[in-house]
Tab-separated table of C-alpha atoms in Angstrom:
chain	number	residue	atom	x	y	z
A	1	UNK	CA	155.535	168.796	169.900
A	2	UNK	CA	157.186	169.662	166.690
A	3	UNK	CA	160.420	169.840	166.139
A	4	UNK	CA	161.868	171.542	163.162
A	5	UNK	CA	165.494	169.020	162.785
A	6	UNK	CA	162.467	166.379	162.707
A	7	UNK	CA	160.731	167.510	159.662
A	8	UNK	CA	161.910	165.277	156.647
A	9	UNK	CA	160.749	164.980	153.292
A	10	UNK	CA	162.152	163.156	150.370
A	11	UNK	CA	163.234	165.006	147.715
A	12	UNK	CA	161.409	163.613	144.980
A	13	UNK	CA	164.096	163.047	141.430
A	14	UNK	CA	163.551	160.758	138.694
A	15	UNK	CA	165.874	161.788	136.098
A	16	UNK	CA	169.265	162.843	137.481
A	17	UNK	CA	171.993	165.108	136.644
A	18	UNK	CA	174.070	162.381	133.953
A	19	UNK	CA	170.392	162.630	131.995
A	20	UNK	CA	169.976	158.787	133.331
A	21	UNK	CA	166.535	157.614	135.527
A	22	UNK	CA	167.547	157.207	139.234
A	23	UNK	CA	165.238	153.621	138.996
A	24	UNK	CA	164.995	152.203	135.987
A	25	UNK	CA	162.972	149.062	137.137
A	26	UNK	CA	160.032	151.680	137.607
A	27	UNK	CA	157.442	152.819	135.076
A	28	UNK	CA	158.336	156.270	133.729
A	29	UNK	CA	155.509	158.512	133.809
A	30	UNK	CA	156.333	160.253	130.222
A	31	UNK	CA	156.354	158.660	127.021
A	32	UNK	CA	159.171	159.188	124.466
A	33	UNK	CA	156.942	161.216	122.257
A	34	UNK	CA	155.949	163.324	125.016
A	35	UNK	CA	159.584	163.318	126.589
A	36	UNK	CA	160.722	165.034	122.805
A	37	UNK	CA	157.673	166.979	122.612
A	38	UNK	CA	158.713	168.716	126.081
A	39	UNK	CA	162.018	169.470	125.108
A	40	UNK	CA	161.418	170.987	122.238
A	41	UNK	CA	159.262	173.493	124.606
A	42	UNK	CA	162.067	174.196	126.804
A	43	UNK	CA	164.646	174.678	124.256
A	44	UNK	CA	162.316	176.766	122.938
A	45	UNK	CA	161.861	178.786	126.389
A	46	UNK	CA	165.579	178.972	126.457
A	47	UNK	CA	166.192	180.812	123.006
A	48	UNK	CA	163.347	183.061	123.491
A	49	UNK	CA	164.588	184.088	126.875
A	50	UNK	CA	168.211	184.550	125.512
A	51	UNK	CA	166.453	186.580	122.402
A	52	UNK	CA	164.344	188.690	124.704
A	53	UNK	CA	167.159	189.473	126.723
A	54	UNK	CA	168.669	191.203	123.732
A	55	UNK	CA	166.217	193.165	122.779
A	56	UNK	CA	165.987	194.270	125.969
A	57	UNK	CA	169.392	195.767	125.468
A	58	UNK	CA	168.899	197.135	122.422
A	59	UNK	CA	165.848	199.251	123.574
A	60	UNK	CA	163.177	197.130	122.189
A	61	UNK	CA	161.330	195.739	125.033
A	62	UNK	CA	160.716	197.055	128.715
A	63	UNK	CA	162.312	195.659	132.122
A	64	UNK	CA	162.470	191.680	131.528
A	65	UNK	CA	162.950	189.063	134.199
A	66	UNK	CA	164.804	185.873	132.602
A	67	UNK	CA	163.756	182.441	133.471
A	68	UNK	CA	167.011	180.452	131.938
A	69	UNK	CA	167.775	177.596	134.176
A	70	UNK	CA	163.848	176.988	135.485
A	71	UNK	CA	162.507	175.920	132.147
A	72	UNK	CA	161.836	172.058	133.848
A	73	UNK	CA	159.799	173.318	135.985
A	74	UNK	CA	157.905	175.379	134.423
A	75	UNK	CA	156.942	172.946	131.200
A	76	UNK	CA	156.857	170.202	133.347
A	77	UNK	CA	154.516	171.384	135.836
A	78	UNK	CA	152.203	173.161	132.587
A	79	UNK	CA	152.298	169.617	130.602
A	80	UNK	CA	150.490	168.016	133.502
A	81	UNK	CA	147.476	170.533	133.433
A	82	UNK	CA	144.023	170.525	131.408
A	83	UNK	CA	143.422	173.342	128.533
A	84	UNK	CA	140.111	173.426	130.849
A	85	UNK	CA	142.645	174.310	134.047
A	86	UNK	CA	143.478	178.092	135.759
A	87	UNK	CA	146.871	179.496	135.249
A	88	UNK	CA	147.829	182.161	137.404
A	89	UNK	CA	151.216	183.322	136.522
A	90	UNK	CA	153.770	185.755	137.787
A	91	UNK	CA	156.276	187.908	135.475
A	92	UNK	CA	158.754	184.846	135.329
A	93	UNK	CA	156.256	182.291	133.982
A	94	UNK	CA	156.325	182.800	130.302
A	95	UNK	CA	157.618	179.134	129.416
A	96	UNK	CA	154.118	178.059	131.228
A	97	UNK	CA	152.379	180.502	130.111
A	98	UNK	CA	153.111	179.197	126.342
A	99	UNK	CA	152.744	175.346	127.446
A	100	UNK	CA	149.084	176.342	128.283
A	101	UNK	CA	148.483	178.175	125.333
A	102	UNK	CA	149.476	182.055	125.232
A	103	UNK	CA	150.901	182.557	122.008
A	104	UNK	CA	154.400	184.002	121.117
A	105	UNK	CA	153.139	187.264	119.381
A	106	UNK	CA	151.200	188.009	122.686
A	107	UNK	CA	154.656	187.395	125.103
A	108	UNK	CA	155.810	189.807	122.879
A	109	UNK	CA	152.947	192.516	123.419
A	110	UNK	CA	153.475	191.723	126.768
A	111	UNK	CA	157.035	192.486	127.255
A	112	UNK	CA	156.981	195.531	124.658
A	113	UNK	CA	154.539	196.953	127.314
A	114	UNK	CA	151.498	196.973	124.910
A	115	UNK	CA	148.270	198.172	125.828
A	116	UNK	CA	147.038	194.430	124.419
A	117	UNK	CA	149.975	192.700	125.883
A	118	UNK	CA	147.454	191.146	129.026
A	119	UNK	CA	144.553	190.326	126.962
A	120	UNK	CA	144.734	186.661	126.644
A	121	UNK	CA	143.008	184.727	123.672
A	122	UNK	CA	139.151	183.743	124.168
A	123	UNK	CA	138.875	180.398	126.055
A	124	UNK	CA	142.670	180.550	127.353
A	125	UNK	CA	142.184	179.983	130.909
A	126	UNK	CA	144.842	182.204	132.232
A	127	UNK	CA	144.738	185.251	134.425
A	128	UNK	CA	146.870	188.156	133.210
A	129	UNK	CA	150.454	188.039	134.803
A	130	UNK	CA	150.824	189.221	137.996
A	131	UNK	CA	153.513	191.415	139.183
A	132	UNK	CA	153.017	192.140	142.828
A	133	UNK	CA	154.400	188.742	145.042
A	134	UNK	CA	152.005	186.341	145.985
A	135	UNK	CA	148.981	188.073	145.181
A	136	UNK	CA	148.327	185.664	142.379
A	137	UNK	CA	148.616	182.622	145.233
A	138	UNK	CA	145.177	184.807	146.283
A	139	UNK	CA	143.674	185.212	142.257
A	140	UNK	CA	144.173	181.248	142.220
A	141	UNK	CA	142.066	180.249	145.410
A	142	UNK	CA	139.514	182.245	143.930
A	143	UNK	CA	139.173	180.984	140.764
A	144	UNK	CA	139.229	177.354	142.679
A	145	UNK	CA	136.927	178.295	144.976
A	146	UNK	CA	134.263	179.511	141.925
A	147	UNK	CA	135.227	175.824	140.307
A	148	UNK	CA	134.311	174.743	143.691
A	149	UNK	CA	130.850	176.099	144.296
A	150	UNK	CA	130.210	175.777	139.995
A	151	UNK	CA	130.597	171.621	140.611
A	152	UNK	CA	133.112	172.167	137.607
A	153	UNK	CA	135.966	169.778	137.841
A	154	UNK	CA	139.353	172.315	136.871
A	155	UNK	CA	141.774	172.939	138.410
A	156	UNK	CA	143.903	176.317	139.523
A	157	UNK	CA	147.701	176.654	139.683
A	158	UNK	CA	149.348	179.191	141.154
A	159	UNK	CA	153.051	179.757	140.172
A	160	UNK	CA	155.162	181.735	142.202
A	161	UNK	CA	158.701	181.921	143.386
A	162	UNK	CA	160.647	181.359	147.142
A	163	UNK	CA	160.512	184.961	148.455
A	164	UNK	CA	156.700	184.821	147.980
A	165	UNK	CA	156.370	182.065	150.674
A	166	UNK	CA	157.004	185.283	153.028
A	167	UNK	CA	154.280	187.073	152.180
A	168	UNK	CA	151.006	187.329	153.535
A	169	UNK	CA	148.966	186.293	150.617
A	170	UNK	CA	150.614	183.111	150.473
A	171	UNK	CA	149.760	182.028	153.968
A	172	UNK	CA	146.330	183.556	153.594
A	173	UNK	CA	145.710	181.348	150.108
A	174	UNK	CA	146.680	178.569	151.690
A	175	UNK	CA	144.778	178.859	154.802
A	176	UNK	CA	141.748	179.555	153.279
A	177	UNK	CA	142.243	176.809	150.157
A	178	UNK	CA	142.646	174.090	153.336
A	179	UNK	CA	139.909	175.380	155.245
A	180	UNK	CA	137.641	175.103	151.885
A	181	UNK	CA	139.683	171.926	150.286
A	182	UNK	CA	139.666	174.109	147.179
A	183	UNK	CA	141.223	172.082	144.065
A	184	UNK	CA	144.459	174.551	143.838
A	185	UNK	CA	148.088	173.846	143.378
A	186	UNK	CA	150.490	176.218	145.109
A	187	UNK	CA	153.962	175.733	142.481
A	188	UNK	CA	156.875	177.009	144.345
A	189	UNK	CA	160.302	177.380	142.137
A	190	UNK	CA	162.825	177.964	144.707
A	191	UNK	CA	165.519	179.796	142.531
A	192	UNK	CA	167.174	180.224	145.624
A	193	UNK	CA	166.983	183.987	145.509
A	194	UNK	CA	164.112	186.418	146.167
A	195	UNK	CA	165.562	189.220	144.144
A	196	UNK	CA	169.059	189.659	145.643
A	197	UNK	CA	168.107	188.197	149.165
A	198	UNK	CA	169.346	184.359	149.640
A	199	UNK	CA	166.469	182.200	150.456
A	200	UNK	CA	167.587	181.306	153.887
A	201	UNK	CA	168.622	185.328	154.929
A	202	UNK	CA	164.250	185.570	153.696
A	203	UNK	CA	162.644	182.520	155.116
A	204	UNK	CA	164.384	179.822	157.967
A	205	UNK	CA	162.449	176.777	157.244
A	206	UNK	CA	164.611	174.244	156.137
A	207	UNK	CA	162.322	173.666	153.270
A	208	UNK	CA	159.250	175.454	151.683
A	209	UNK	CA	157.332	172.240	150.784
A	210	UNK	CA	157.346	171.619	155.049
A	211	UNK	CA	155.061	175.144	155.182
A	212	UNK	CA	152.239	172.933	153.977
A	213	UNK	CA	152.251	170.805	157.310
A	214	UNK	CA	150.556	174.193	159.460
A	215	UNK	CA	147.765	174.296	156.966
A	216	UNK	CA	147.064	170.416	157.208
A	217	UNK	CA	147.777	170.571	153.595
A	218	UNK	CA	150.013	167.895	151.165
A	219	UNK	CA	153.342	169.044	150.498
A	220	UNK	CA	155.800	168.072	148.234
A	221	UNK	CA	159.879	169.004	147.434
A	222	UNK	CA	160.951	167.939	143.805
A	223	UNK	CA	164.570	168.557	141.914
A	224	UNK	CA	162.905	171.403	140.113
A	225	UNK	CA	165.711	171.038	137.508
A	226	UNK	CA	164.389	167.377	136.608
A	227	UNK	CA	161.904	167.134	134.064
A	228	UNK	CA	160.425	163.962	134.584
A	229	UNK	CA	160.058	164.489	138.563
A	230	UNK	CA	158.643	167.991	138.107
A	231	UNK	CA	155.506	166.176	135.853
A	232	UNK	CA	154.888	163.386	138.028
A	233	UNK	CA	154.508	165.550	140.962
A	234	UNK	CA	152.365	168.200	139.425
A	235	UNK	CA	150.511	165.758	137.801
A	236	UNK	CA	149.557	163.430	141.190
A	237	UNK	CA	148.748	167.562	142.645
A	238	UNK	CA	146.691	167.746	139.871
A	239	UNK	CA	144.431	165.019	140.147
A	240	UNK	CA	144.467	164.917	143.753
A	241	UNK	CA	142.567	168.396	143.523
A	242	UNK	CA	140.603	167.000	140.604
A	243	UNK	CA	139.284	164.293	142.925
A	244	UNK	CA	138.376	166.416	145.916
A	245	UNK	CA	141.344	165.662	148.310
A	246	UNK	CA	142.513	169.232	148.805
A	247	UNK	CA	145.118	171.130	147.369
A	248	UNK	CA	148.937	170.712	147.628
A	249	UNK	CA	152.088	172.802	147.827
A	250	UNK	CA	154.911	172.110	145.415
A	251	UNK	CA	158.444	173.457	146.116
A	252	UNK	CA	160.431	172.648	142.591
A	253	UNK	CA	164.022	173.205	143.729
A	254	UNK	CA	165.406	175.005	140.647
A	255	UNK	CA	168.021	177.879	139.882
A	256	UNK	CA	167.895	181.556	138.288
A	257	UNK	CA	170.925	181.551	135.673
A	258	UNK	CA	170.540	184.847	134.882
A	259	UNK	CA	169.515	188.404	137.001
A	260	UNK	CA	166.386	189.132	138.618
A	261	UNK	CA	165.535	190.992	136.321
A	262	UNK	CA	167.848	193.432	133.615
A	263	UNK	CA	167.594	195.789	136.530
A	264	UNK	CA	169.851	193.925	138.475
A	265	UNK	CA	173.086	192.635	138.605
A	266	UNK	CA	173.472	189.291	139.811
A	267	UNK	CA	177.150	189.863	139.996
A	268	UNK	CA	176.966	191.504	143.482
A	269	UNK	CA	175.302	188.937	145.611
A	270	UNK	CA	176.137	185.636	144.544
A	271	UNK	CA	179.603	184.052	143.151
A	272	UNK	CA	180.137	183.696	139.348
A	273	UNK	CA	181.421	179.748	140.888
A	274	UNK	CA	178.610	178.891	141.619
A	275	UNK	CA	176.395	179.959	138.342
A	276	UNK	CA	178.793	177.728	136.632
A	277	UNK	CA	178.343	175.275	138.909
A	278	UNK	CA	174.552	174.716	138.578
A	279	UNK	CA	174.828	175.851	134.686
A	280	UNK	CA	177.548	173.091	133.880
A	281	UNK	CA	176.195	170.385	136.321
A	282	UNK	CA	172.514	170.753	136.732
A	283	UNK	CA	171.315	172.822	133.702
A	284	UNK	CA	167.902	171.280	132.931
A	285	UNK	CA	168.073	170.832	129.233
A	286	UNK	CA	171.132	169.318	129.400
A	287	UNK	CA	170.311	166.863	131.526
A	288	UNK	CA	166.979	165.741	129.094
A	289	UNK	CA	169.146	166.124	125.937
A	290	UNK	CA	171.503	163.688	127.476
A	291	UNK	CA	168.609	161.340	128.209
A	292	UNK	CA	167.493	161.692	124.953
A	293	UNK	CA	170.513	160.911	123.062
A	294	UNK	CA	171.401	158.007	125.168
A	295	UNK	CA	168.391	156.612	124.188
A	296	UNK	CA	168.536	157.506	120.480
A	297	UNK	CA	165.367	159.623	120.451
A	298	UNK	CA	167.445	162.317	119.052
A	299	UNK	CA	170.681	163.864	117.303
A	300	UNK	CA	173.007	167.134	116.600
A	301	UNK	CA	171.856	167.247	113.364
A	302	UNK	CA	168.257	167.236	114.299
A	303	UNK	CA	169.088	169.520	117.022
A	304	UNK	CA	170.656	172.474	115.022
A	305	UNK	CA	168.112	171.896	112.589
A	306	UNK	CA	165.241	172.491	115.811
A	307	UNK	CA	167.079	175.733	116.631
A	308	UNK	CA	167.706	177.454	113.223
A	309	UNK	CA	163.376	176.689	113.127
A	310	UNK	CA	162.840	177.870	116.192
A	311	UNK	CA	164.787	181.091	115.210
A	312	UNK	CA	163.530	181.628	111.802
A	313	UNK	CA	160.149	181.480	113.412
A	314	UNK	CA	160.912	183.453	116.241
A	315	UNK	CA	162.169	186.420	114.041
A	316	UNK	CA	159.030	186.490	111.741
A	317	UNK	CA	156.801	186.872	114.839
A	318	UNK	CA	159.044	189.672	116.573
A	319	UNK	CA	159.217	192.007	112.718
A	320	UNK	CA	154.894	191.164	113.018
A	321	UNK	CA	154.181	192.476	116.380
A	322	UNK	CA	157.058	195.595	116.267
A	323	UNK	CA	154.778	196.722	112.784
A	324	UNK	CA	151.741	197.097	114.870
A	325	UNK	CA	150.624	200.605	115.403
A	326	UNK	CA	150.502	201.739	118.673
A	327	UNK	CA	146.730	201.626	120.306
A	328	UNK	CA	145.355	205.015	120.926
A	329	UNK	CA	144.893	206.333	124.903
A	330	UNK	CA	141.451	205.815	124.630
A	331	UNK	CA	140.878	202.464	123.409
A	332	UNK	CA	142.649	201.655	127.268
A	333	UNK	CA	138.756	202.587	128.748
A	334	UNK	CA	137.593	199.522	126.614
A	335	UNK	CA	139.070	197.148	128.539
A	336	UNK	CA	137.945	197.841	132.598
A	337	UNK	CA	135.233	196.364	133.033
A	338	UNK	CA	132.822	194.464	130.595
A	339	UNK	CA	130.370	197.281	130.785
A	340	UNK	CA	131.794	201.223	130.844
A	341	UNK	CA	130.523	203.429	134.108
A	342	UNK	CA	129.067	206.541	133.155
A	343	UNK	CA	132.194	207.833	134.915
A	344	UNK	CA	134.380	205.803	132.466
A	345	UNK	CA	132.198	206.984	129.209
A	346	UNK	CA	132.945	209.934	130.156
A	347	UNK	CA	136.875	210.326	130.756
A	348	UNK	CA	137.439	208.121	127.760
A	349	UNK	CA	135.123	211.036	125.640
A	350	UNK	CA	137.669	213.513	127.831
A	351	UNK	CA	141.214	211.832	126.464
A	352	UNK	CA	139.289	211.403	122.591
A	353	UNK	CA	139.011	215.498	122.347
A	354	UNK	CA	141.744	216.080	124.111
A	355	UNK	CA	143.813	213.824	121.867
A	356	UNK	CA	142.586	215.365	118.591
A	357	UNK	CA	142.762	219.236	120.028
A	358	UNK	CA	146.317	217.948	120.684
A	359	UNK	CA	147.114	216.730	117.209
A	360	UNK	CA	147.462	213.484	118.601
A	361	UNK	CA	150.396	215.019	120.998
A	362	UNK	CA	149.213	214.216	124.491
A	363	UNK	CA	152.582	215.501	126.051
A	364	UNK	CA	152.611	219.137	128.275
């Protein structure tokens, strides 16, 4: 008999909160190249989030959901993958999305609601980001299990957050991914809220990673605000589904600094004491600039000069994408399938003369 006070795991951190490595006798798993290289990613998550979130305010994008605070886990996990590996992504993966390769112009088209903004670059191995919960737990078995039966050695990540563990594609993905010992990894951030809900008024395991054990699957719990834990994890997930030994579950214990999305306010369901408290104690750049410093791998100067780049860049990118002209109605029939139905040859032909009777005015 189980018994749930006798489920344990060990929460898996490497680099802790004073930016220091819990053991230092031990090998770290990330080079001081690559430790720079990934920071420079997450700072750069961080100021296109905060940038983003403006716009949004000023009118310029749609309905955005911020990832501040989970950029660890997100180019952590995405550093440990293959350019030849699956990403399947939900609406708060954008710092992973850019680790594997989606470019910054196409976030943009994405966000600004553009009939382009989910058509990923030939070769990027990324499915278009997925909105409804969990589904894309479902999209990532699938793509495994075609690896799978293909003999081709790639693997599929699926990223999703806590309130998705309660849905039925989750348990469904993982059922059948065990069943089939499909080479998936199921990457939980626990931001410790599914929208507005706290995670334990949505789910009362004591953990997420401890949902692996009833599909006889690996699973794992990691400080998803630690950089260095996050990859080592991932990247042991990764190659045990490389090999053939099954697929794992990964719950990357981070925090949401910001709202669900900028249709919510985060105000009414959780205390502003304890935002500060994980954004002055536990914020997950922090704690790698502090490493990084400590170690002399980097400097204020060098970071202001990182930023005012990152900006300058970022603004030449936005004033690009906002000077596109808007893609017609029709050109949206292109993109269904990889051949047109008669049925779709003929509705696009419908909007085309209906557009130009119009003027080009679709409205009434």
């Amino acid at each position: 008999m189980f018994e749930e006070n006798q489920l344990a795991f060990d929460r898996v951190q490497l680099l802790n909160e004073e930016g220091k490595i819990n053991n230092p006798s031990s090998d770290m798993p990330i080079s001081n190249d690559t430790m720079l290289h990934m920071y420079k990613w997450m700072k750069k998550a961080r100021l296109m989030d905060e940038k983003l979130l403006r716009m949004q305010r000023q009118g310029r994008i749609g309905t955005y959901a911020p990832l501040s605070g989970q950029e660890a886990a997100q180019v952590g996990s995405a550093f440990a993958l293959e350019k030849s590996d699956w990403l399947c992504p939900s609406y708060r993966d954008l710092a992973a999305c850019m680790v594997h390769g989606m470019p910054f112009d196409q976030v943009l088209r994405y966000v600004k609601g553009h009939l382009y903004g989910s058509r990923n670059a030939e070769g990027l191995r990324m499915l278009p980001i997925q909105i409804i919960i969990a589904a894309q737990t479902l999209h990532a078995v699938g793509t495994a299990f075609a690896a799978k039966l293909k003999h081709e050695h790639t693997v599929s990540v699926s990223y999703f957050g806590d309130g998705a563990t309660s849905q039925g594609d989750f348990h469904e993905a993982l059922n059948f991914a065990s069943v089939y010992q499909l080479p998936v990894v199921f990457f939980c951030q626990n931001n410790h809220y599914a929208i507005s809900v706290p995670r334990k008024q949505q789910t009362a395991s004591n953990t997420i990673a401890q949902k692996a054990i009833a599909y006889g699957i690996k699973g794992v719990q990691v400080d998803g605000n630690d950089l260095v834990g996050v990859y080592q994890v991932m990247k042991e997930a990764v190659q045990r589904a490389r090999n053939d030994e099954g697929p794992t579950l990964i719950e990357a214990e981070t925090y949401r600094l910001g709202p669900h999305t900028t249709s919510d306010d985060p105000n009414k369901y959780r205390s502003k004491e304890e935002v500060q408290q994980w954004m002055e104690k536990r914020d997950p750049i922090i704690r790698v600039k502090k490493y990084l410093i400590s170690n002399q791998l980097w400097n204020e100067d060098e970071e202001q000069s990182l930023v005012a780049s990152l900006q300058q860049e970022m603004d030449i990118e936005i004033d690009q994408v906002e000077k596109e002209p808007t893609p017609s109605l029709a050109e949206a029939f292109d993109y269904v399938y990889a051949t047109k139905s008669n049925q779709l040859v003929e509705q696009q032909k419908y909007v085309t003369t209906f557009s130009q009777d119009k003027g080009g005015d679709l409205h009434g």
